[in-house]
PDB file of C-alpha atoms in Angstrom:
ATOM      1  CA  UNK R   3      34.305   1.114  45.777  1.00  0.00           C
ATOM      2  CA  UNK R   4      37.269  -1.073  44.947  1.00  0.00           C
ATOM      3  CA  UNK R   5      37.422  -4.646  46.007  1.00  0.00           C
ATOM      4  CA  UNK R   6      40.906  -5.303  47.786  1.00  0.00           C
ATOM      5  CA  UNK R   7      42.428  -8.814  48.504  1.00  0.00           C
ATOM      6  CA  UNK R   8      44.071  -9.161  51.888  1.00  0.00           C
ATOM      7  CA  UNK R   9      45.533 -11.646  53.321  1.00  0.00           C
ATOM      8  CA  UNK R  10      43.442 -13.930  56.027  1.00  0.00           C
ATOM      9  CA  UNK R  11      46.159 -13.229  58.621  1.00  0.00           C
ATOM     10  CA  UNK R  12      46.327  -9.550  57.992  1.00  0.00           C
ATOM     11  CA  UNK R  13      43.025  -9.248  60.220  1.00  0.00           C
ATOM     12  CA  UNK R  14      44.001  -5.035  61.558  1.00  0.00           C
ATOM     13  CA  UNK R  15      44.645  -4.686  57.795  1.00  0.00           C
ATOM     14  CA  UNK R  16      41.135  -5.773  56.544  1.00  0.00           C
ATOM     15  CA  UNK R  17      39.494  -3.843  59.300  1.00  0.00           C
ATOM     16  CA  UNK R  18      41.338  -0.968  58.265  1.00  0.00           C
ATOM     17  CA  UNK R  19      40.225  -1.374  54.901  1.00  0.00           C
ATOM     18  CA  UNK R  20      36.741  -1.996  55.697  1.00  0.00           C
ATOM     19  CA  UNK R  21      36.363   1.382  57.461  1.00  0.00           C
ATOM     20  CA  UNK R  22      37.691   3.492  54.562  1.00  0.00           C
ATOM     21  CA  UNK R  23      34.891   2.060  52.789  1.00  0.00           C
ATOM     22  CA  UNK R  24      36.704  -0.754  50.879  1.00  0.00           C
ATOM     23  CA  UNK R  25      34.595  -4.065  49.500  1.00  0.00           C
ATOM     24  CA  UNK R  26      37.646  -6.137  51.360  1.00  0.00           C
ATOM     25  CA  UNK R  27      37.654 -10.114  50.290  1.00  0.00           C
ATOM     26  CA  UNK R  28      39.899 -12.660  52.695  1.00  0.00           C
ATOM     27  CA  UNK R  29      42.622 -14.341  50.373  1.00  0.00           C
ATOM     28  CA  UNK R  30      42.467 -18.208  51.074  1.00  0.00           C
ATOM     29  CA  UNK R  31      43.437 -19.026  47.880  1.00  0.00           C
ATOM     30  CA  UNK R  32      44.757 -17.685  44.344  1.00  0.00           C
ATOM     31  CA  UNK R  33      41.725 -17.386  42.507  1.00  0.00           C
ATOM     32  CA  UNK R  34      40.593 -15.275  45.294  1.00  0.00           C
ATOM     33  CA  UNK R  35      42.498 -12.475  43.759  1.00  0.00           C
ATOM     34  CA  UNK R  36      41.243 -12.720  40.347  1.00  0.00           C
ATOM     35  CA  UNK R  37      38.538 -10.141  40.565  1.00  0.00           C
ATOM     36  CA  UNK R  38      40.540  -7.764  42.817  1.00  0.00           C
ATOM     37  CA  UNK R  39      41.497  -4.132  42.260  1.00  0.00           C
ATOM     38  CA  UNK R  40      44.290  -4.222  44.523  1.00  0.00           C
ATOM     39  CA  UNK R  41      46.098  -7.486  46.792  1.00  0.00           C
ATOM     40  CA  UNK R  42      47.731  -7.252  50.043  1.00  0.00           C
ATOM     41  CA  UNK R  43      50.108 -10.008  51.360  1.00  0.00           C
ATOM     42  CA  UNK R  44      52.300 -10.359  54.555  1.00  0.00           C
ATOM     43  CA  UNK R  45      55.058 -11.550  52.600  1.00  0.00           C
ATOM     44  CA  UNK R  46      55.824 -14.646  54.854  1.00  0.00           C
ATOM     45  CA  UNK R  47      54.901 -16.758  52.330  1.00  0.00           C
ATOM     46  CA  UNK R  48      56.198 -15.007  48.567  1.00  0.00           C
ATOM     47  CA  UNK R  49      58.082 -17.218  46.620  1.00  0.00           C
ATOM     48  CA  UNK R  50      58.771 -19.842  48.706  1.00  0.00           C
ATOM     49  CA  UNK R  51      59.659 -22.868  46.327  1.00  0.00           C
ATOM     50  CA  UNK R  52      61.083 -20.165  43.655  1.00  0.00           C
ATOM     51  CA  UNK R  53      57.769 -20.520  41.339  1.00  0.00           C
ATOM     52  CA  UNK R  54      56.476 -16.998  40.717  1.00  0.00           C
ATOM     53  CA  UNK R  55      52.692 -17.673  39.028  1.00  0.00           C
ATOM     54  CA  UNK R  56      50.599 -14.793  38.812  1.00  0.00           C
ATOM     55  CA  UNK R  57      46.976 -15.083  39.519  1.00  0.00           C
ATOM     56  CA  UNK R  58      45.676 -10.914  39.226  1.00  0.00           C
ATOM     57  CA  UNK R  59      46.916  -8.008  36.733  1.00  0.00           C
ATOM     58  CA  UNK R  60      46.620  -6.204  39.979  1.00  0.00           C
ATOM     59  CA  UNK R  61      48.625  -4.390  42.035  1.00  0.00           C
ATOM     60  CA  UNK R  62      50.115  -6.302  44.844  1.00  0.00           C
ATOM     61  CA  UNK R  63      51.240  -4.761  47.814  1.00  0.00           C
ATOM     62  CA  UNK R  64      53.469  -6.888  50.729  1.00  0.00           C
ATOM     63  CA  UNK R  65      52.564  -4.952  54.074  1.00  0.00           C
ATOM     64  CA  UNK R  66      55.450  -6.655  55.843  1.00  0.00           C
ATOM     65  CA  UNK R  67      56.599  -4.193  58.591  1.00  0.00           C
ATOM     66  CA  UNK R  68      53.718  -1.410  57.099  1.00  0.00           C
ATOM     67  CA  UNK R  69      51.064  -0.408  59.820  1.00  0.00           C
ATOM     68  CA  UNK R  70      47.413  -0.897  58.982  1.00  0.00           C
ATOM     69  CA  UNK R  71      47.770   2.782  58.337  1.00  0.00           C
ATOM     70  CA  UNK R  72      50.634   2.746  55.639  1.00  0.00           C
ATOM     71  CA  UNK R  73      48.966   0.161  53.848  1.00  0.00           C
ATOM     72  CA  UNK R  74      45.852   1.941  53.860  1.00  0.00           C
ATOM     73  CA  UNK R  75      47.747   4.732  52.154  1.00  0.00           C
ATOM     74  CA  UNK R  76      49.725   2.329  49.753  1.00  0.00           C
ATOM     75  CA  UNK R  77      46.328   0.901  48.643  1.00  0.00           C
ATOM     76  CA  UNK R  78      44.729   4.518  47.835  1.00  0.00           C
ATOM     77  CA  UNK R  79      48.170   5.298  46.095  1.00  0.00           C
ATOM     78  CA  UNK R  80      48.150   2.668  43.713  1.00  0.00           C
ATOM     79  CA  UNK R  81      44.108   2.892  42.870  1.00  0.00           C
ATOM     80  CA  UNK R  82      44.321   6.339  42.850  1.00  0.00           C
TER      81      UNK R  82
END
Protein backbone atom coordinates (compact mmCIF):
# COMPACT_ATOMS: atom_id res chain seq x y z
CA UNK A 1 0.00 0.00 0.00
CA UNK A 2 1.27 3.53 -0.45
CA UNK A 3 3.09 5.32 2.27
CA UNK A 4 1.44 8.89 2.76
CA UNK A 5 3.05 11.85 4.71
CA UNK A 6 0.65 13.80 6.89
CA UNK A 7 1.09 16.32 8.84
CA UNK A 8 1.54 15.70 12.88
CA UNK A 9 -1.39 18.08 13.50
CA UNK A 10 -3.64 16.57 10.93
CA UNK A 11 -4.39 13.70 13.61
CA UNK A 12 -8.52 12.87 11.95
CA UNK A 13 -6.51 12.93 8.68
CA UNK A 14 -3.96 10.14 9.56
CA UNK A 15 -6.66 8.10 11.15
CA UNK A 16 -8.54 8.40 8.14
CA UNK A 17 -5.77 7.26 6.21
CA UNK A 18 -4.88 4.49 8.37
CA UNK A 19 -8.32 2.85 7.97
CA UNK A 20 -8.31 2.84 4.14
CA UNK A 21 -5.37 0.79 4.57
CA UNK A 22 -2.64 3.45 4.05
CA UNK A 23 1.19 2.87 5.58
CA UNK A 24 0.62 6.68 7.06
CA UNK A 25 4.13 8.31 8.45
CA UNK A 26 3.77 11.66 10.90
CA UNK A 27 5.72 14.61 9.12
CA UNK A 28 8.05 16.22 11.84
CA UNK A 29 10.43 17.13 9.54
CA UNK A 30 11.41 17.39 5.66
CA UNK A 31 13.22 14.37 5.17
CA UNK A 32 10.23 12.71 6.50
CA UNK A 33 8.71 13.05 3.13
CA UNK A 34 11.43 11.70 1.12
CA UNK A 35 10.21 8.18 0.81
CA UNK A 36 6.51 9.16 0.49
CA UNK A 37 4.02 8.38 -2.27
CA UNK A 38 1.85 11.14 -1.49
CA UNK A 39 2.20 14.40 1.40
CA UNK A 40 -0.52 16.07 3.16
CA UNK A 41 -0.07 19.52 4.85
CA UNK A 42 -2.49 21.94 6.69
CA UNK A 43 -1.14 24.74 4.91
CA UNK A 44 -0.61 26.99 8.06
CA UNK A 45 2.78 26.84 7.64
CA UNK A 46 3.62 26.88 3.38
CA UNK A 47 5.93 29.34 2.47
CA UNK A 48 6.25 31.30 5.26
CA UNK A 49 9.70 33.18 4.82
CA UNK A 50 9.12 33.02 0.81
CA UNK A 51 11.78 29.99 0.41
CA UNK A 52 10.04 27.24 -1.56
CA UNK A 53 12.65 23.98 -1.14
CA UNK A 54 11.32 20.84 -2.16
CA UNK A 55 12.07 17.79 -0.20
CA UNK A 56 9.65 14.78 -2.27
CA UNK A 57 8.86 14.39 -6.20
CA UNK A 58 5.56 13.65 -4.64
CA UNK A 59 2.39 14.86 -4.79
CA UNK A 60 1.52 17.29 -2.13
CA UNK A 61 -1.81 17.91 -1.13
CA UNK A 62 -2.80 21.11 1.47
CA UNK A 63 -6.09 19.78 3.25
CA UNK A 64 -6.82 23.28 4.52
CA UNK A 65 -10.67 23.50 4.83
CA UNK A 66 -10.89 19.57 3.17
CA UNK A 67 -12.63 17.02 5.60
CA UNK A 68 -10.73 13.88 6.52
CA UNK A 69 -13.03 12.54 3.87
CA UNK A 70 -12.04 14.86 0.85
CA UNK A 71 -8.59 14.32 1.51
CA UNK A 72 -9.00 10.76 1.62
CA UNK A 73 -10.40 11.08 -1.88
CA UNK A 74 -7.69 13.66 -3.06
CA UNK A 75 -5.02 11.13 -1.92
CA UNK A 76 -6.62 8.05 -3.97
CA UNK A 77 -7.00 10.63 -6.92
CA UNK A 78 -3.58 11.52 -7.26
CA UNK A 79 -2.08 7.73 -6.61
CA UNK A 80 -4.58 6.42 -8.61
Amino acid sequence: MAKVGVEQSLTNIQQALKEKGYDVVELKQESDAQNCDCCVVSGLDSNVMGMQDTYTKAPVIDAEGMSADEVCQAVETRLG
